[in-house]
Coordinates of C-alpha atoms in Angstrom, one line a residue:
Chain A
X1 CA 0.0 0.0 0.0
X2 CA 1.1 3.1 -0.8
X3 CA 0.2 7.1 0.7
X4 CA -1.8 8.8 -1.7
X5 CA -0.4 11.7 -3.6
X6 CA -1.7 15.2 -2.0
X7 CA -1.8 16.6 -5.5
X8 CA -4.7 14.1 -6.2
X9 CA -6.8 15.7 -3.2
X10 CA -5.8 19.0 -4.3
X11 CA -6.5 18.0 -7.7
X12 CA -10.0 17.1 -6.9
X13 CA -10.6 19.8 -4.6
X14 CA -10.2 22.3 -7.5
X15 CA -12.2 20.4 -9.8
X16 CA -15.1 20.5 -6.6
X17 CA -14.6 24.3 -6.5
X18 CA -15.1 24.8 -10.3
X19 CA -17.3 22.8 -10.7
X20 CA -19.9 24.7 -8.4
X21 CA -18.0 28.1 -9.5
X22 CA -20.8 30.1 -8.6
X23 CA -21.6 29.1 -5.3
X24 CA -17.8 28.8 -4.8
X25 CA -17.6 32.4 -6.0
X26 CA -20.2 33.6 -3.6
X27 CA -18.7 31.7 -0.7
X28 CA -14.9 33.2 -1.3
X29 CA -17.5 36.3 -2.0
X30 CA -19.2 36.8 1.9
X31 CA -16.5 34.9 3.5
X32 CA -13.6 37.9 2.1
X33 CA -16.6 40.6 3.1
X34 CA -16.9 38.9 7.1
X35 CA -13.3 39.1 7.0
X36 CA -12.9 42.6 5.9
X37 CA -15.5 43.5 8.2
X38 CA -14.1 41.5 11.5
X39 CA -10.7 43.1 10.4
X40 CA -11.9 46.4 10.4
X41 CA -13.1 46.4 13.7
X42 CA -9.8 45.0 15.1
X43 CA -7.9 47.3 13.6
X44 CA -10.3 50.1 14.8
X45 CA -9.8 48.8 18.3
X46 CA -5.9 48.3 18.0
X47 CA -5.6 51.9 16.8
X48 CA -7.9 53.1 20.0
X49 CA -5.5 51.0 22.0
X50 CA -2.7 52.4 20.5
X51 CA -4.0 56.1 20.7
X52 CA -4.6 55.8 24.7
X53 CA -0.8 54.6 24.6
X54 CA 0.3 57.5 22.8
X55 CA -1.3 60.4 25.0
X56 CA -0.3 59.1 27.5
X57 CA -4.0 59.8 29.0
X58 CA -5.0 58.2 32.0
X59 CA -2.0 60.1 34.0
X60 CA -0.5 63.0 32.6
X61 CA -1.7 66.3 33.7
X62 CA 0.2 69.7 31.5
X63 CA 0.3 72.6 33.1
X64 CA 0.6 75.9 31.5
X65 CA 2.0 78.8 33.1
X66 CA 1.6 82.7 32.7
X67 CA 3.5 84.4 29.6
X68 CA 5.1 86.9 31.1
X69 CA 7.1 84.6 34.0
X70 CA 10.6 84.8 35.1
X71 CA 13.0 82.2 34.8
X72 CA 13.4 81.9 38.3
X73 CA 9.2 82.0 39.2
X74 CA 9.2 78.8 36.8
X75 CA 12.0 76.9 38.5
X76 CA 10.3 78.0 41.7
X77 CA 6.4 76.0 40.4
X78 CA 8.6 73.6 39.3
X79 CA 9.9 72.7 42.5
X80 CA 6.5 73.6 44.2
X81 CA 5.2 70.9 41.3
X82 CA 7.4 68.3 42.5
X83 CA 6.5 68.8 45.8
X84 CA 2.9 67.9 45.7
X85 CA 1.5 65.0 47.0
X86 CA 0.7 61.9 44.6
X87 CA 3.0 63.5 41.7
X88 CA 5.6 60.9 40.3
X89 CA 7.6 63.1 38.1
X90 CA 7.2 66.5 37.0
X91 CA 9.6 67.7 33.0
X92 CA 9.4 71.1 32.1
X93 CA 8.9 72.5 28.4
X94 CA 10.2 75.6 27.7
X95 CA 8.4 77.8 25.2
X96 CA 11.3 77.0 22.6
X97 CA 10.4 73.7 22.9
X98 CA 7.2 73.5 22.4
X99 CA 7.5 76.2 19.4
X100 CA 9.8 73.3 17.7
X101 CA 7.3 70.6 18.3
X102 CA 4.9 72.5 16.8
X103 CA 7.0 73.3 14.0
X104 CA 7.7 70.0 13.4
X105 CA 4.2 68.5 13.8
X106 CA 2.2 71.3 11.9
X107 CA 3.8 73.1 9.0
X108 CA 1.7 76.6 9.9
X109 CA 4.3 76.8 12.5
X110 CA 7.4 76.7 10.5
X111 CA 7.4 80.7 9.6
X112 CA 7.3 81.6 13.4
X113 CA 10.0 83.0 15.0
X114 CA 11.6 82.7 18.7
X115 CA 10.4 86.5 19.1
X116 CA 6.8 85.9 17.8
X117 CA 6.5 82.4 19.4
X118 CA 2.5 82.7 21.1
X119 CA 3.3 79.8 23.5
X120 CA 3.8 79.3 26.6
X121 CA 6.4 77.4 29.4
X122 CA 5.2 74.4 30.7
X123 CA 5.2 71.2 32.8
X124 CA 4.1 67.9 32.3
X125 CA 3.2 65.7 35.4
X126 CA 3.0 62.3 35.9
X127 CA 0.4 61.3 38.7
X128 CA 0.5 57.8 40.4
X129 CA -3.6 57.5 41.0
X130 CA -6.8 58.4 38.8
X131 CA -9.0 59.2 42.1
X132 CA -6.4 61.8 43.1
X133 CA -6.5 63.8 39.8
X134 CA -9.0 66.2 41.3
X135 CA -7.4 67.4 44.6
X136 CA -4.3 67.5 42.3
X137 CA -6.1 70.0 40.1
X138 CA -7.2 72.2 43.2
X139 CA -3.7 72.2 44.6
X140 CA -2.2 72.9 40.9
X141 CA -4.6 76.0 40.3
X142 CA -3.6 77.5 43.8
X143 CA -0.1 77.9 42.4
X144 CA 0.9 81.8 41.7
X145 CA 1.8 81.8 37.7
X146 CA -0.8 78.7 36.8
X147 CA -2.4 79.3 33.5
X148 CA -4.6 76.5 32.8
X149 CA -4.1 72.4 32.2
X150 CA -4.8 69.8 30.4
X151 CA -5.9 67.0 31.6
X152 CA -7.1 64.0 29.3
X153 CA -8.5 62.0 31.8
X154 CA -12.5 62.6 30.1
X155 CA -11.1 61.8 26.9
X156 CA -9.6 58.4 28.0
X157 CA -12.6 57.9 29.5
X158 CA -14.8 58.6 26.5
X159 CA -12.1 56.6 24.5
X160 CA -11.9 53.7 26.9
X161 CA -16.6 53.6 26.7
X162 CA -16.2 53.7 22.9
X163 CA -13.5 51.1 22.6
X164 CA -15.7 48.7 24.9
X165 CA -18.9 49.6 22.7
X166 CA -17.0 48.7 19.3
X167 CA -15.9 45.8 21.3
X168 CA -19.2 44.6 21.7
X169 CA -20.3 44.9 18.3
X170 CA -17.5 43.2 17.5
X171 CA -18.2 40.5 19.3
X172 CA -21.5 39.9 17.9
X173 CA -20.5 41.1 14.4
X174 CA -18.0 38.5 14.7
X175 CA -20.4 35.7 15.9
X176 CA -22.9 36.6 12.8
X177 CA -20.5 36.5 10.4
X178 CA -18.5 33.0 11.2
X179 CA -22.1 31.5 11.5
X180 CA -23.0 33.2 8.2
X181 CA -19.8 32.3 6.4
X182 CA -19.8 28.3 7.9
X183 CA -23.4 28.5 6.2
X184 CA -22.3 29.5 3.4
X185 CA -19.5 26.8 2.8
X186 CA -21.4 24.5 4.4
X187 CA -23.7 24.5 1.2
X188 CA -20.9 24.9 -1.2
X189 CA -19.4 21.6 -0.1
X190 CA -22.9 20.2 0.1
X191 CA -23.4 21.1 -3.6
X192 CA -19.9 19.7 -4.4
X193 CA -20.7 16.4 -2.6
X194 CA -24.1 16.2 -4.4
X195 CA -22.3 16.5 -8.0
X196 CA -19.9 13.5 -6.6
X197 CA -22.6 11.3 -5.3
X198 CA -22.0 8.3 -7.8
X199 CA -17.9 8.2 -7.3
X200 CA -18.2 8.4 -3.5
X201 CA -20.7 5.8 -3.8
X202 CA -18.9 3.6 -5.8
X203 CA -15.8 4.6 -3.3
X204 CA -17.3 3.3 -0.8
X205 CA -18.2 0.1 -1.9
X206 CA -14.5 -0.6 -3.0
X207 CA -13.5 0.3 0.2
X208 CA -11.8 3.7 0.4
X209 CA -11.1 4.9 3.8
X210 CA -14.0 8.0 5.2
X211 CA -10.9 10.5 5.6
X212 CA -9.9 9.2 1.2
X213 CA -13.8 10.5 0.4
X214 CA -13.5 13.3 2.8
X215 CA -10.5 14.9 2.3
X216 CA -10.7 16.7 -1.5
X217 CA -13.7 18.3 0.1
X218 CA -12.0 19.6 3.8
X219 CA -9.3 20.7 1.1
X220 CA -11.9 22.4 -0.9
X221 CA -13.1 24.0 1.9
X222 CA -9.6 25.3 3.1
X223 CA -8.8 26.8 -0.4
X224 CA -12.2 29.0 0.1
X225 CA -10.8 30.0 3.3
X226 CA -7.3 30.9 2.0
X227 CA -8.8 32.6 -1.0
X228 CA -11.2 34.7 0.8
X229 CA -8.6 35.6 3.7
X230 CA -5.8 36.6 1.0
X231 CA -8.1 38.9 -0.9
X232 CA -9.6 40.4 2.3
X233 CA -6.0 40.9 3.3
X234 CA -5.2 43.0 -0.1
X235 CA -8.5 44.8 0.3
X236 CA -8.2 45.6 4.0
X237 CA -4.7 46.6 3.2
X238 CA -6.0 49.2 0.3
X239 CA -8.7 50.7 2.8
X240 CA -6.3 50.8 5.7
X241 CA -3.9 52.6 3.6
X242 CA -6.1 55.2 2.2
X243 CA -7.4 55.8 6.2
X244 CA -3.7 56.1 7.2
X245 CA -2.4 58.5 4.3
X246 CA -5.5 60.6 5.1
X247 CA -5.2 60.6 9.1
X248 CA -1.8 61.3 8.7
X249 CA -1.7 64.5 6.3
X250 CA -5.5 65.6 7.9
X251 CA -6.0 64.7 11.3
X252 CA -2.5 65.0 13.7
X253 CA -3.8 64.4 16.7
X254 CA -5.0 60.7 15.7
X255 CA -2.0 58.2 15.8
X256 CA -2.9 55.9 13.1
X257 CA -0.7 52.7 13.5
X258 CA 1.5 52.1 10.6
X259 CA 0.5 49.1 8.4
X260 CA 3.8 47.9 7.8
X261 CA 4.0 47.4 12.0
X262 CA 0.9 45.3 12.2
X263 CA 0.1 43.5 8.2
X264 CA 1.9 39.9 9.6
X265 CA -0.7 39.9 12.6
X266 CA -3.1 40.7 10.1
X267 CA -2.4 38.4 7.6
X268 CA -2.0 35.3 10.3
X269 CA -4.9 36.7 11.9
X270 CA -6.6 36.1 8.5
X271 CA -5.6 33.2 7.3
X272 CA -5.9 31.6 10.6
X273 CA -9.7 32.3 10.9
X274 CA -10.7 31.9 6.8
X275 CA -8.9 28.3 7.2
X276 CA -10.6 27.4 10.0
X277 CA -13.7 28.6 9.0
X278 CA -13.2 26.2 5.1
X279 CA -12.9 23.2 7.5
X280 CA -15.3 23.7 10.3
X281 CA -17.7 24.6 7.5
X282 CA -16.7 21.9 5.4
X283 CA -16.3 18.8 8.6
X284 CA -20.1 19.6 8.5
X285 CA -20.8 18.8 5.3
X286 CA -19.0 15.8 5.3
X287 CA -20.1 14.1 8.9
X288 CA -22.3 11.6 7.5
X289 CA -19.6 10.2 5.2
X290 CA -16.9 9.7 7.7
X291 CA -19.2 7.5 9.7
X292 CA -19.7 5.7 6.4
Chain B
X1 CA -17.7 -18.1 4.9
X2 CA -21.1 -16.2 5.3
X3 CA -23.3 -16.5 8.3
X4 CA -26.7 -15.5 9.4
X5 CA -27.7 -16.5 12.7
X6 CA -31.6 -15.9 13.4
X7 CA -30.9 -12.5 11.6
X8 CA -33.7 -9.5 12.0
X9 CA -33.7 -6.1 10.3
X10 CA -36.4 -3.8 11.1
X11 CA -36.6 -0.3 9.7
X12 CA -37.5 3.2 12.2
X13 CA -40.8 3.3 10.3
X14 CA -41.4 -0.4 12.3
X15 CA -41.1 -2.7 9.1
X16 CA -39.5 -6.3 9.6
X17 CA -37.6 -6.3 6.5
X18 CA -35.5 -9.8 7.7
X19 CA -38.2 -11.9 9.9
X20 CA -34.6 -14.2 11.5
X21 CA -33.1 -15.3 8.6
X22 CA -30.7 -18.4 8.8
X23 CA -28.5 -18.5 5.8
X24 CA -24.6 -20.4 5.9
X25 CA -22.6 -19.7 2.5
X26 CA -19.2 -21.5 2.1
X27 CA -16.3 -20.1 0.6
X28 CA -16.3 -20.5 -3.1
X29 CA -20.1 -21.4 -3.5
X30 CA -22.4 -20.2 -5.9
X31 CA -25.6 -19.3 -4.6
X32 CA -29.0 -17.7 -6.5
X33 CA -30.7 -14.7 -4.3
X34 CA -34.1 -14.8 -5.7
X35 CA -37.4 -13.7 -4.5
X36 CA -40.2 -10.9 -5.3
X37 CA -40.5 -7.4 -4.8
X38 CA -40.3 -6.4 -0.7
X39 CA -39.0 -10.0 0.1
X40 CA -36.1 -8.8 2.1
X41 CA -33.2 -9.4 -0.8
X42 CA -32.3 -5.6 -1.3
X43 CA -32.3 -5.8 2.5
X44 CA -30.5 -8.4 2.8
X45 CA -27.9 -7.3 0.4
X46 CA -27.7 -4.2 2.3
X47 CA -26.7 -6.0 5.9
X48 CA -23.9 -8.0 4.0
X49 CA -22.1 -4.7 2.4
X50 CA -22.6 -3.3 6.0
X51 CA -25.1 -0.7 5.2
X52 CA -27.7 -1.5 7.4
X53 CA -26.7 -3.3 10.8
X54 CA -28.5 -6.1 11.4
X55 CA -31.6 -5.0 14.4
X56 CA -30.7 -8.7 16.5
X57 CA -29.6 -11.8 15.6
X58 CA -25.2 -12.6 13.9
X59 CA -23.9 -11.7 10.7
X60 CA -20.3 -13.2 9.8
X61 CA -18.6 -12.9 7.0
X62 CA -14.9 -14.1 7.0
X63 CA -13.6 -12.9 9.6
X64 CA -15.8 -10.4 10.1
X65 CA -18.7 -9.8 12.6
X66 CA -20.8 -7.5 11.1
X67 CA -23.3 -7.2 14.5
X68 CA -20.3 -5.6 16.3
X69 CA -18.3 -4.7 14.1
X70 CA -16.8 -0.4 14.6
X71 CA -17.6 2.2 11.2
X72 CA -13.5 2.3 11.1
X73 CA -13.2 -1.3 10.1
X74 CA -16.3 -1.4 7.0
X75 CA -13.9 0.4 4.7
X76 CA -11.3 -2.4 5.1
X77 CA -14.3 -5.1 5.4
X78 CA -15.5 -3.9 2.1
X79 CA -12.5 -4.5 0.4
X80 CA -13.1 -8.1 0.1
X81 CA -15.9 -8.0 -1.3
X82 CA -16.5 -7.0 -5.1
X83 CA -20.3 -5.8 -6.1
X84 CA -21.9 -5.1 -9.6
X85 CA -24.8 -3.3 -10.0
X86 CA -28.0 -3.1 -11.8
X87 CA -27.0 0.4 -12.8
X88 CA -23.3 -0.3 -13.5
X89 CA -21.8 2.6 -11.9
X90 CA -19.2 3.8 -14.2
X91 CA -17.5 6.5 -14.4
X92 CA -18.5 8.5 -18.3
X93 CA -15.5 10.5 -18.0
X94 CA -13.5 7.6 -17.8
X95 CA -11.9 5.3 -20.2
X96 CA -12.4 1.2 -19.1
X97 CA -9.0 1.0 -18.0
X98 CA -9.4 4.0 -15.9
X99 CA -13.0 2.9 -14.3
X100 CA -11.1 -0.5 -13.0
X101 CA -8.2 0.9 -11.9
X102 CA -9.9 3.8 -10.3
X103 CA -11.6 0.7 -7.6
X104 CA -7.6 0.0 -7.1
X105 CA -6.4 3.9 -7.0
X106 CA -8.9 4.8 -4.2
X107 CA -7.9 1.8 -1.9
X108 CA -3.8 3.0 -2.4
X109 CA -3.0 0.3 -4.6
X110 CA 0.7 1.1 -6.2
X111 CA 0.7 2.1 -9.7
X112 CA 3.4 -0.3 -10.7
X113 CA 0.4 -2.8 -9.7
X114 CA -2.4 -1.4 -11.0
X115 CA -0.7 -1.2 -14.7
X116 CA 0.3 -5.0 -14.3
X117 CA -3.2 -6.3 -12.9
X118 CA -6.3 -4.4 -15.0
X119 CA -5.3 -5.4 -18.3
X120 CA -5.3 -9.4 -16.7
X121 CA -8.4 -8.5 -15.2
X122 CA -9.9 -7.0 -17.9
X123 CA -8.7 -10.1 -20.0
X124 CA -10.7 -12.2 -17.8
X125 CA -13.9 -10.3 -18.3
X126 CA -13.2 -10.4 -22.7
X127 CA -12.8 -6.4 -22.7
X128 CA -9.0 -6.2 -23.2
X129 CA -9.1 -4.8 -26.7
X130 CA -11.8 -2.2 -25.2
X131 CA -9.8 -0.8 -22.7
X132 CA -9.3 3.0 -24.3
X133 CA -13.3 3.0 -24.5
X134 CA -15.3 5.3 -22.9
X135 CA -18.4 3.9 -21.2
X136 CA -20.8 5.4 -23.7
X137 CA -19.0 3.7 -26.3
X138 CA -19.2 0.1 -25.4
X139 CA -22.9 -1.7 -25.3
X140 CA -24.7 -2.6 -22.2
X141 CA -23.6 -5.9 -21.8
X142 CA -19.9 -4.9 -22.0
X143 CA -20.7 -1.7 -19.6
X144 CA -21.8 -5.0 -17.4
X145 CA -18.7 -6.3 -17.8
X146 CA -16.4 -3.3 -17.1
X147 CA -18.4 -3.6 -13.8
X148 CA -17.3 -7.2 -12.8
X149 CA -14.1 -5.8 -13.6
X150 CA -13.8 -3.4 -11.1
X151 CA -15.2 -5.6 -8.9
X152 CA -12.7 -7.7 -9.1
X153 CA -10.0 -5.2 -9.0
X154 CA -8.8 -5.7 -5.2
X155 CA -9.0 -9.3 -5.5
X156 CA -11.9 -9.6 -3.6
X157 CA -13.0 -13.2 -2.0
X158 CA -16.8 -12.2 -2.4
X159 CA -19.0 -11.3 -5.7
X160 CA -22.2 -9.5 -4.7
X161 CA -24.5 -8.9 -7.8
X162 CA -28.0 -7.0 -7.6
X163 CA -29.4 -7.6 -10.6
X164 CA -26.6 -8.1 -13.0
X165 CA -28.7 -8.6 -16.0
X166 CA -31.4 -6.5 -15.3
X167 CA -30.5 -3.4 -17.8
X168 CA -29.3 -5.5 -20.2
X169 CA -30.8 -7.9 -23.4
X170 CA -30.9 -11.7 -22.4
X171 CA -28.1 -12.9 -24.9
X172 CA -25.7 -10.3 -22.7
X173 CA -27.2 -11.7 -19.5
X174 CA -26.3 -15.1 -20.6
X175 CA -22.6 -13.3 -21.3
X176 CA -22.5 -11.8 -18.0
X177 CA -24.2 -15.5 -16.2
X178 CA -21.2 -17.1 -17.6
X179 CA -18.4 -14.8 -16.2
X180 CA -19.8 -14.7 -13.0
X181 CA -19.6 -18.6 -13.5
X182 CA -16.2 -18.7 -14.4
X183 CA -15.3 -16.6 -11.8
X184 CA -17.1 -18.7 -9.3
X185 CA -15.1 -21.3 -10.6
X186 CA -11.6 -19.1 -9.9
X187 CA -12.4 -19.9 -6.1
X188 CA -14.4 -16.8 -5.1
X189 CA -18.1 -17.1 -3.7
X190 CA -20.5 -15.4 -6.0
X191 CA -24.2 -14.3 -4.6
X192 CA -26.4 -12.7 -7.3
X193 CA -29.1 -11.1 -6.4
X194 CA -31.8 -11.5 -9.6
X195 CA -35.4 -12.2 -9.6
X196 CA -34.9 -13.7 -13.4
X197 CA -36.6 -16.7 -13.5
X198 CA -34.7 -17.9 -16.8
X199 CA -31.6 -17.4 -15.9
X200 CA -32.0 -18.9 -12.2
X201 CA -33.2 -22.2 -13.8
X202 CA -31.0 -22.8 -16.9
X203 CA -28.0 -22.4 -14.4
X204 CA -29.2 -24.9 -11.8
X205 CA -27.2 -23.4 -9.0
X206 CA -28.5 -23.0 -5.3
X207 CA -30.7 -21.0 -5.2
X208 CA -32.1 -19.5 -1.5
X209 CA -36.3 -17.7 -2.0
X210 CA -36.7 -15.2 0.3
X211 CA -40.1 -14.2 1.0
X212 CA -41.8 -11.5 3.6
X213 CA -38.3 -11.6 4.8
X214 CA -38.2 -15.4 5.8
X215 CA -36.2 -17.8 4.0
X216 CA -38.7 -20.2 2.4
X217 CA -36.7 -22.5 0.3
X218 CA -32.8 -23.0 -0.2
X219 CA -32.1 -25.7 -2.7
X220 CA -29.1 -27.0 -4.5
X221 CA -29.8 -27.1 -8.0
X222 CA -33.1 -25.5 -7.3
X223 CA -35.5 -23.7 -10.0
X224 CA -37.4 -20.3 -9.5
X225 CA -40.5 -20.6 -8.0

């Protein structure tokens, strides 16, 4: 006895596949589109994720001092800064500096001089606990040459309620679409079985093994997955891209992750789920003929 | 050897199809299935290629218990058997040689052995010059034939026929009679299911009537009733 050749299987899953092209079509079709979809919403959370990173929200309070301050009247709040309870570290930003950020990050700013600069000094804080922000405001605004702050602590908030919401959807969205896209193969390989009725038949009264019969058809259903997770990869790619150019030349205070960074996870991510999708969809096709 | 034991088959819908049936086939006999419609033959044809499990009562064949025996073993129980079909099965798209060697591909036969063993097979059945025919080139009869073949592709000890000569004219049935003869006489046990009276009586074989699922006659050299 010998191992039969895998090129037979994958022979005979093509032949399944285009055979039934157009329910093969429409299965590659809504299983690329759940994809896309599921995708979507996982990059939309990963970029959340990665925006709450990059403020630095949940414990950074900037203070902004009066314009007109001395040198020494800043050192002095920087020390009084420092001193506060519940304050981890405390870096100042001169004007200068934050004139060259803002160069840098917007190019309206790159005609502005030192002696026209409208900005003022300023210190960042790092706090150690959410529930003392407050009393760490109060004490902040008593300082003499306080200004105003910034706080983020809503926004991460806000951030944080919307990134559980998509979550949820996601969930769900996720839930409907795997059930939608097993259905979907699920009939495929039924069709595909159906037009092979008289060769598994005869198959099985000569004896080949349930996994021989079965296996062109798992196979089939793995190449749907694979198809349909490549070309949601390409397209998902395309729309990602087009978000990312336009966040990046429009909207600066977004941090758009860079596709390059994250289009292996993507890709794994999938493949991994399309695959297991073909066979799932496909193992349930096929149960009464591996009990033979 | 081929064994049934006080062997019932009912069906969900509460039919008996098999009332305890008590049949013993040796190896290398020759034995006529014959009986009328709803007798229990399909039935029983169905319990020996492990279809249908029997509802009480033992099945052996070989070395096979068919009552107990797992769904991972029928594909390797099946092999030794060979069965031919009213409908003949065959492939359209294939060519003779390929529709035999196909029964050998599937079961992982090598090719070295197929390419020795289905033009001798196909010898035996008179269809070697017919080999690069498609189905729908050859007549009825030979179609019948290219059937035995494949049958007989894994060297099987067992020969199950339903109906062998049932789609075909009664000069080709006498054709197809006589192979299954010869190849009764090559040391393999033959049971063809038929409800041809002609045939069943110019062949004098034994010949077991099945009827309302109880065996009612099973006679050496016996005629249809």
């Amino acid at each position: 006895m010998k191992r039969y050749s895998l090129f037979y299987f994958i022979g005979q899953a093509f032949r399944g596949l285009w055979r039934n092209g157009v329910m093969s079509f429409a299965s590659i079709a809504i299983l690329m589109s759940c994809l896309v979809v599921i995708g979507g919403f996982t990059l939309l959370v990963y970029n959340i994720d990665v925006n709450l990173e990059d403020f630095g929200l949940q414990n950074e309070i900037i203070v902004y001092l009066n314009f007109d301050l001395e040198e020494e009247a800043i050192v002095a709040i920087g020390d009084k800064l420092d001193s506060l309870d519940h304050v981890e570290s405390v870096t100042r930003t001169t004007k200068s500096q934050a004139l060259q950020q803002m160069k840098q990050e917007y190019e309206v700013y790159a005609d502005v001089t030192e002696e026209e600069n409208p900005l003022s000094d300023s210190f960042t804080i790092i706090y150690q606990e959410n529930e003392k922000v407050p009393e760490l405001k109060y004490q902040i605004q008593q300082i003499e040459g306080y200004r105003k702050l910034s706080d983020k602590a809503d926004l991460a908030s806000t951030l944080e309620s919307f990134k559980n919401g998509i979550m949820l959807i996601f969930i769900w969205f996720l839930a409907i679409l795997v059930v939608v896209s097993v259905f979907i193969i699920v009939n495929t390989i039924k069709l595909s079985v159906f037009a092979r009725r008289h060769e598994i038949s005869v198959m099985r009264y000569v004896g080949a093994t349930g996994w021989f019969i079965t296996l062109p058809f798992v196979i089939e259903g793995i190449i749907i997955g694979l198809v349909s997770s490549i070309t949601a990869y390409f397209v998902e790619w395309y729309f990602y891209s087009y978000i990312e150019t336009m966040a990046t030349e429009d909207m600066k205070m977004i941090t758009i992750a860079s596709f390059d960074s994250i289009y292996l996870y993507v890709l794994i991510g999938f493949i991994g789920l399309g695959v297991l999708t073909g066979i799932i969809g496909s193992s349930i096709s096929l149960g009464k003929y591996l009990k033979q | 050897m081929i064994d049934f034991v006080n062997v019932k088959k009912a069906y969900p819908n509460g039919t008996f199809a098999l009332k305890g049936v008590n049949l013993h086939i040796d190896d290398g006999e020759f034995v006529f299935i014959v009986g009328h419609s709803g007798a229990g033959k399909t039935t029983l044809m169905k319990l020996l290629l492990r279809e249908e499990r029997p509802t009480s009562g033992k099945l052996i064949v070989g070395d096979y218990n068919l009552t107990e025996m797992s769904n991972f073993k029928v594909p390797y129980y099946r092999r030794e058997l060979g069965v031919v079909f009213q409908d003949f099965r065959l492939f359209p798209k294939k060519t003779v040689y390929e529709n035999v060697a196909f029964a050998m591909e599937v079961v992982g036969t090598p090719k070295k052995m197929i390419r020795r063993r289905v033009p001798a097979i196909l010898n035996t059945v008179n269809l070697a010059e017919k080999q690069d025919s498609f189905p729908q080139e050859i007549s009825g009869g030979e179609q019948q034939r290219v059937a035995l073949a494949r049958a007989l592709a894994n060297n099987p000890k067992i020969i199950i026929a339903d109906e062998p000569t049932g789609n075909i004219d009664p000069k080709m049935s006498l054709e197809i009679m006589n192979l299954l003869i010869k190849i009764n006489k090559l040391g393999k046990t033959v049971i063809v299911v038929t409800h041809e009276k002609n045939l069943v009586d110019y062949y004098k074989q034994r010949v077991v009537h099945l009827k309302d699922g109880l065996i009612t006659e099973d006679k050496v050299g016996g005629m249809f009733q």
